[in-house]
PDB file of C-alpha atoms in Angstrom:
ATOM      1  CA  UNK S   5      -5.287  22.582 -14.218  1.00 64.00           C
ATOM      2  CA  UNK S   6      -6.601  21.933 -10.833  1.00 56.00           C
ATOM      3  CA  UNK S   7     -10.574  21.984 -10.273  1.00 64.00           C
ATOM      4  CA  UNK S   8     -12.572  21.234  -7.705  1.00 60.00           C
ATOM      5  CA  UNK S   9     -15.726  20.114  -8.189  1.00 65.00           C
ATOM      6  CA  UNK S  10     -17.509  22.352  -5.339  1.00 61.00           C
ATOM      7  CA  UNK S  11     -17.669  25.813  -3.780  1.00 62.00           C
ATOM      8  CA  UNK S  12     -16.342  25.239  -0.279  1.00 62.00           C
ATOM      9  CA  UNK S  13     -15.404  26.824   3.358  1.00 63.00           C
ATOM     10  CA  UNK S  14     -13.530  23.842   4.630  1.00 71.00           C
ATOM     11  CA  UNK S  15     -10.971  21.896   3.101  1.00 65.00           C
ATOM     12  CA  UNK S  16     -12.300  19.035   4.499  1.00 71.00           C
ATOM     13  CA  UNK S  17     -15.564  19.413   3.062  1.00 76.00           C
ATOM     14  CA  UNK S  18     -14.065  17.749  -0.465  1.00 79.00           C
ATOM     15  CA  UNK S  19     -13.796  14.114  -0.514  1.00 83.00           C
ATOM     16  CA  UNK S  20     -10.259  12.624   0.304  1.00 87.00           C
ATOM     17  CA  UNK S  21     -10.240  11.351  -2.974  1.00 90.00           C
ATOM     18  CA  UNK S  22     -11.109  14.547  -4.702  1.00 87.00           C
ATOM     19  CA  UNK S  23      -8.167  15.665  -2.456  1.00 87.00           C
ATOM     20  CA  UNK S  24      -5.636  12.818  -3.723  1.00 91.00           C
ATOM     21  CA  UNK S  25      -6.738  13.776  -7.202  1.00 89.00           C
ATOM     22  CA  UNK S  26      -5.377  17.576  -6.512  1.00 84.00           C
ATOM     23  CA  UNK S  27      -2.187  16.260  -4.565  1.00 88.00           C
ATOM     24  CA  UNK S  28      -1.211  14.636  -7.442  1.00 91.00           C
ATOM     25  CA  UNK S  29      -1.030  17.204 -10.154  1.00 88.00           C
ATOM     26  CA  UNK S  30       0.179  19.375  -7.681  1.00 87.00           C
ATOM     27  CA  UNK S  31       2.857  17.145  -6.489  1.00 90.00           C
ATOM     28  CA  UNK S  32       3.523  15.914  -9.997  1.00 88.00           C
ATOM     29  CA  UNK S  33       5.613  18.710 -10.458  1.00 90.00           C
ATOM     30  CA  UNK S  34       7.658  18.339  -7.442  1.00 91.00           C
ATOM     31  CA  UNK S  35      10.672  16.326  -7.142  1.00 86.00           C
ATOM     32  CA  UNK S  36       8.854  13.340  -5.114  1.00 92.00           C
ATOM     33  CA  UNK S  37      10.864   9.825  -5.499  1.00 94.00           C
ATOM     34  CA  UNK S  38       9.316   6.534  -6.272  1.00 93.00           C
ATOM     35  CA  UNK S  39       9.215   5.653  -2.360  1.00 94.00           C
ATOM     36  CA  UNK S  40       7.010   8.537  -1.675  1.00 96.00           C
ATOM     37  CA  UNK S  41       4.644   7.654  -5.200  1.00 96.00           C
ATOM     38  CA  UNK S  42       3.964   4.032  -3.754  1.00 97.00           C
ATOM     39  CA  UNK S  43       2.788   5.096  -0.892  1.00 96.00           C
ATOM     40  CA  UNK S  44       0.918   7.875  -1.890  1.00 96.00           C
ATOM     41  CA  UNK S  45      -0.850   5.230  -4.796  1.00 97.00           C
ATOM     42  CA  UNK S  46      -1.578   2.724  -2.149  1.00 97.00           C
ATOM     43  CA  UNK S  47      -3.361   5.728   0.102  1.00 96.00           C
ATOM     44  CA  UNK S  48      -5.173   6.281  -2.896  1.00 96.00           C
ATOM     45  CA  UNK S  49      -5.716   2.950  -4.097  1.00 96.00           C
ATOM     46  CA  UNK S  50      -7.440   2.452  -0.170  1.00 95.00           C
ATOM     47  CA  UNK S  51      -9.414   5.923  -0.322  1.00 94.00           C
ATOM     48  CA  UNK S  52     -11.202   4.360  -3.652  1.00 94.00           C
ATOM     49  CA  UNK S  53     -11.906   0.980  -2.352  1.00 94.00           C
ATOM     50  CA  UNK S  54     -13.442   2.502   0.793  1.00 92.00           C
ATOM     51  CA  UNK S  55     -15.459   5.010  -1.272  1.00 92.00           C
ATOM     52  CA  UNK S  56     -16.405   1.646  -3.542  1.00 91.00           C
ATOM     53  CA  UNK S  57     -14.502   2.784  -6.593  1.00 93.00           C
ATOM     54  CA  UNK S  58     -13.232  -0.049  -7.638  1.00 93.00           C
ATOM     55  CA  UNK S  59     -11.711   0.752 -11.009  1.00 95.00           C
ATOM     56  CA  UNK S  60     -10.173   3.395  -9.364  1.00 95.00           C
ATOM     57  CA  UNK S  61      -8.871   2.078  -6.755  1.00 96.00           C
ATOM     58  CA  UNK S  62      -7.087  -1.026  -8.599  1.00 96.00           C
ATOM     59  CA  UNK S  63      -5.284   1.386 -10.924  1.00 97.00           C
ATOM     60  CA  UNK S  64      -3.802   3.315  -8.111  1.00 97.00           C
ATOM     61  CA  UNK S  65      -2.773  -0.451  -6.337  1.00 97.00           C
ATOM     62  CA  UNK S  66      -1.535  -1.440  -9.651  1.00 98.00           C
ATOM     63  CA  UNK S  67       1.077   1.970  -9.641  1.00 98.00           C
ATOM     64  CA  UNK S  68       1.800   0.935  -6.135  1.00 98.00           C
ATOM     65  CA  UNK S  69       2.625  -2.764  -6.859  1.00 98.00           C
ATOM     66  CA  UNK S  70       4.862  -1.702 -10.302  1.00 98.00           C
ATOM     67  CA  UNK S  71       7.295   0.618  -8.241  1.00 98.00           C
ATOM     68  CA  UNK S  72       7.431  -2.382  -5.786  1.00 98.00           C
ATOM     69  CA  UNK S  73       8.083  -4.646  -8.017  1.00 98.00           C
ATOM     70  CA  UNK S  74      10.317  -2.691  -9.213  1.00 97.00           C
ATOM     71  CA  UNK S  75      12.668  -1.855  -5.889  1.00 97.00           C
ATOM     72  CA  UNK S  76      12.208  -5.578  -5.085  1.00 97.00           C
ATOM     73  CA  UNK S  77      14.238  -6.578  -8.848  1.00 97.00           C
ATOM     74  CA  UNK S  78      17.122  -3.347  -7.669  1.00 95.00           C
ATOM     75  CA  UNK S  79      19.587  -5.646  -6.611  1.00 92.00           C
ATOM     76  CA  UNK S  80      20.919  -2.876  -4.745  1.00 93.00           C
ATOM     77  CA  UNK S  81      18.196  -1.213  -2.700  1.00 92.00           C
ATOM     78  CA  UNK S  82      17.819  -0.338   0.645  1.00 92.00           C
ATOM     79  CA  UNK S  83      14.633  -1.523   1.160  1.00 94.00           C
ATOM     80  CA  UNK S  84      13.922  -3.729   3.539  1.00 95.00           C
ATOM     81  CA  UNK S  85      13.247  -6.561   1.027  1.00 96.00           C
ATOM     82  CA  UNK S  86      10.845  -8.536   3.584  1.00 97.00           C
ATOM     83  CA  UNK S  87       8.704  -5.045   3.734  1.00 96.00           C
ATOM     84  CA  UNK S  88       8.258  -4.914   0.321  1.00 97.00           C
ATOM     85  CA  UNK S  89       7.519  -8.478   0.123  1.00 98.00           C
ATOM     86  CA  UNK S  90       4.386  -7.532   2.329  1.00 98.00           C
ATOM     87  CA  UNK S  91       3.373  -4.495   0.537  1.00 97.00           C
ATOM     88  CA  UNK S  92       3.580  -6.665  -3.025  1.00 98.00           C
ATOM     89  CA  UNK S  93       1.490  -9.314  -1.215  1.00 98.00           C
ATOM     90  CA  UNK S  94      -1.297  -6.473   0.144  1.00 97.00           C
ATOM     91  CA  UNK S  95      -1.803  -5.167  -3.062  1.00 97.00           C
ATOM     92  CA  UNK S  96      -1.768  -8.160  -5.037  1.00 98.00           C
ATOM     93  CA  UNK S  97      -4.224  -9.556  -2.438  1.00 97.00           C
ATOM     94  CA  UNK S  98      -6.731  -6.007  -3.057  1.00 96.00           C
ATOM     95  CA  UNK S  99      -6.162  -6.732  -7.160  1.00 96.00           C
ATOM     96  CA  UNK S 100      -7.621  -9.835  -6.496  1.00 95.00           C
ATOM     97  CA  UNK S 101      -4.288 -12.029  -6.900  1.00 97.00           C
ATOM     98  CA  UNK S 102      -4.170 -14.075  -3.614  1.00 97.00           C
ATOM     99  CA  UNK S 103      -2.197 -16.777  -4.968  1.00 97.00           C
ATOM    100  CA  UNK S 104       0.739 -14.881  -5.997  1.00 98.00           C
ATOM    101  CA  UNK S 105      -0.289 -12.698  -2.779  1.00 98.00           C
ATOM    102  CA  UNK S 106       0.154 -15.982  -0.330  1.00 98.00           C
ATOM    103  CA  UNK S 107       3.692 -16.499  -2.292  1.00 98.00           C
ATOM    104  CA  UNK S 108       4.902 -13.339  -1.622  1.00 98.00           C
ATOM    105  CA  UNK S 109       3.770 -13.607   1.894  1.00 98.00           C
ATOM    106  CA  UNK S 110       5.654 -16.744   2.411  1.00 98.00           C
ATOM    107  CA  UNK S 111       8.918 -15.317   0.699  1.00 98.00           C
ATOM    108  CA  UNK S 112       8.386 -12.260   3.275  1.00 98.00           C
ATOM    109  CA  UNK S 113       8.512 -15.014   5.826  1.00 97.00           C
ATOM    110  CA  UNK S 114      11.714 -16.560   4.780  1.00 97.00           C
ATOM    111  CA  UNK S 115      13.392 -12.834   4.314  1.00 97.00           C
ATOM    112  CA  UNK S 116      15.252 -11.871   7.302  1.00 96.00           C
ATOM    113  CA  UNK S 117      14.513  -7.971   8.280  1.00 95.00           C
ATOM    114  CA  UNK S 118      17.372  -6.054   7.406  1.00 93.00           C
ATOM    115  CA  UNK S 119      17.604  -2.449   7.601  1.00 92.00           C
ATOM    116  CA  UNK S 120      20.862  -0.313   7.889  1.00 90.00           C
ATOM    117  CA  UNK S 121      21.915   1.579  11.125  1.00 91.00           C
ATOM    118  CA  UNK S 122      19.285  -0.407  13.170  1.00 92.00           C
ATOM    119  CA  UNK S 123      20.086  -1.670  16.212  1.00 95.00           C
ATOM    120  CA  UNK S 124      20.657  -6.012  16.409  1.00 93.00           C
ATOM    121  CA  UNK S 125      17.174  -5.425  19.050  1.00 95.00           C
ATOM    122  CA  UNK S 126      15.379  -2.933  16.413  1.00 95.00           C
ATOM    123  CA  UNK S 127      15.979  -5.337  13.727  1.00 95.00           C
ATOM    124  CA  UNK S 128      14.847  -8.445  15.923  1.00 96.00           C
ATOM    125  CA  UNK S 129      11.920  -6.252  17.044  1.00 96.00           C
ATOM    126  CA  UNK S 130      10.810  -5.813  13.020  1.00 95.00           C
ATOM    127  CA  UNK S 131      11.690  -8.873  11.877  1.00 96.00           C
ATOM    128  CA  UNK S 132       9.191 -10.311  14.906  1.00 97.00           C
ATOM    129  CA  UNK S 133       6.354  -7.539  14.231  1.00 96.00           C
ATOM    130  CA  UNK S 134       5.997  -8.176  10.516  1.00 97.00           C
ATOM    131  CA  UNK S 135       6.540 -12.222  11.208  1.00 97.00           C
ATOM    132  CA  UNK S 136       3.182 -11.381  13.002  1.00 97.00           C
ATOM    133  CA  UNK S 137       1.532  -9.250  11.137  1.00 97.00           C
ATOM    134  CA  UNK S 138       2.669 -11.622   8.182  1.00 98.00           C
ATOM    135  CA  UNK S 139       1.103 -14.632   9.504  1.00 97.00           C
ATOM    136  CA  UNK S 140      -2.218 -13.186  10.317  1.00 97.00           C
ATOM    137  CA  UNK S 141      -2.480 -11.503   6.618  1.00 97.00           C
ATOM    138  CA  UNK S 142      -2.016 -15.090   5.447  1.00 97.00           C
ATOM    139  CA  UNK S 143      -4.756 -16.500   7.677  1.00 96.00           C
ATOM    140  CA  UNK S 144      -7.314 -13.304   7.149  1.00 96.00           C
ATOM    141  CA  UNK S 145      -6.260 -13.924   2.941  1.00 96.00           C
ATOM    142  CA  UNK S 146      -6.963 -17.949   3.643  1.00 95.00           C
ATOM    143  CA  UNK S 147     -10.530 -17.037   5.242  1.00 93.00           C
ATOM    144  CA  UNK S 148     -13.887 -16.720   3.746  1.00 87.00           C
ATOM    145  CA  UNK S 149     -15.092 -13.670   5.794  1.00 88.00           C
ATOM    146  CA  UNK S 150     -11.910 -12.004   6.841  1.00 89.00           C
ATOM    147  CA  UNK S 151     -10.356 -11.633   3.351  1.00 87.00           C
ATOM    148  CA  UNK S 152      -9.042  -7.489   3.537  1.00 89.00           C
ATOM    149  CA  UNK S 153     -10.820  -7.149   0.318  1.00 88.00           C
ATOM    150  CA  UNK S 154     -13.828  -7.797   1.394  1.00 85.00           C
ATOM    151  CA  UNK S 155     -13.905  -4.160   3.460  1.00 82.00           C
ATOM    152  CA  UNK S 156     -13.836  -2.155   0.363  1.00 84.00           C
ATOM    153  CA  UNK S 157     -16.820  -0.687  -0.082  1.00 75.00           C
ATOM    154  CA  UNK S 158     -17.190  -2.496  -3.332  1.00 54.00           C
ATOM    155  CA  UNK S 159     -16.478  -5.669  -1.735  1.00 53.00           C
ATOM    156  CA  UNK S 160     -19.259  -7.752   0.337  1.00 39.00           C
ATOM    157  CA  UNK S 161     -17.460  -7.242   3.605  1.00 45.00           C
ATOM    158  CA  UNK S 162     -19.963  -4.931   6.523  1.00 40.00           C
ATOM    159  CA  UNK S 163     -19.454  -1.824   5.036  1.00 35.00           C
TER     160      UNK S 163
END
């Protein structure tokens, strides 16, 4: 059954969460693959942690981070392992892991991009772009005030 827990006009007049909750028992009966479930738990796992729902929020990282986990042990996905390296290390970081997140991080560092039918340029263009983005996650994970975390509303970041 889907419910929602108000009379409304607009759609947008439901909380986004509220609105997860429905797109998954509606889509639950679709014939979505795991790629499209991890992204759609880490969505939900951020919607929660801005709302300040923590519990929430750490189940739906916890999904995420088991289907990664899971793609990153399939010898034979087409993944790019470096990019799933990152996403591991993000949610491990919001489940309050930031010692196994920093060692994913690093491992994401040593992992050359590789993605089929890119271009040698597109690939050198990723693999520079997530180096980036990789480095400052570690720093912002390393700092006291800058921790990602700390933005959830549950956290004690400015929100």
């Amino acid at each position: 059954d889907v419910k929602v827990s108000q009379t409304f006009k607009k759609y947008t007049e439901v909380s986004i969460t509220e609105r997860l909750e429905i797109m998954e028992k509606v889509y639950s009966v679709l014939d979505k693959n795991e790629k499209w479930w991890e992204s759609f738990y880490r969505v939900k796992g951020y919607h929660y942690g801005k709302e300040g729902k923590t519990e929430k929020a750490a189940l739906a990282r916890k999904k995420s981070l088991a289907i990664i986990q899971k793609e990153l042990k399939n010898e034979k996905s087409e993944e790019p392992r470096k990019l799933l390296l990152y996403v591991s290390a993000s949610m491990k970081h919001f489940l309050g892991d930031d010692v196994a997140a920093l060692e994913d991080l690093q491992k994401a560092l040593e992992t050359k991009y590789q993605e089929k039918d890119l271009k040698p340029e597109e690939i050198q263009d990723a693999e520079n772009g997530l180096n980036e983005r990789i480095k400052d996650y570690i720093a912002k994970i390393k700092s006291e005030k800058e921790k990602p975390r700390l933005f959830d509303k549950a956290g004690s970041g400015e929100n």
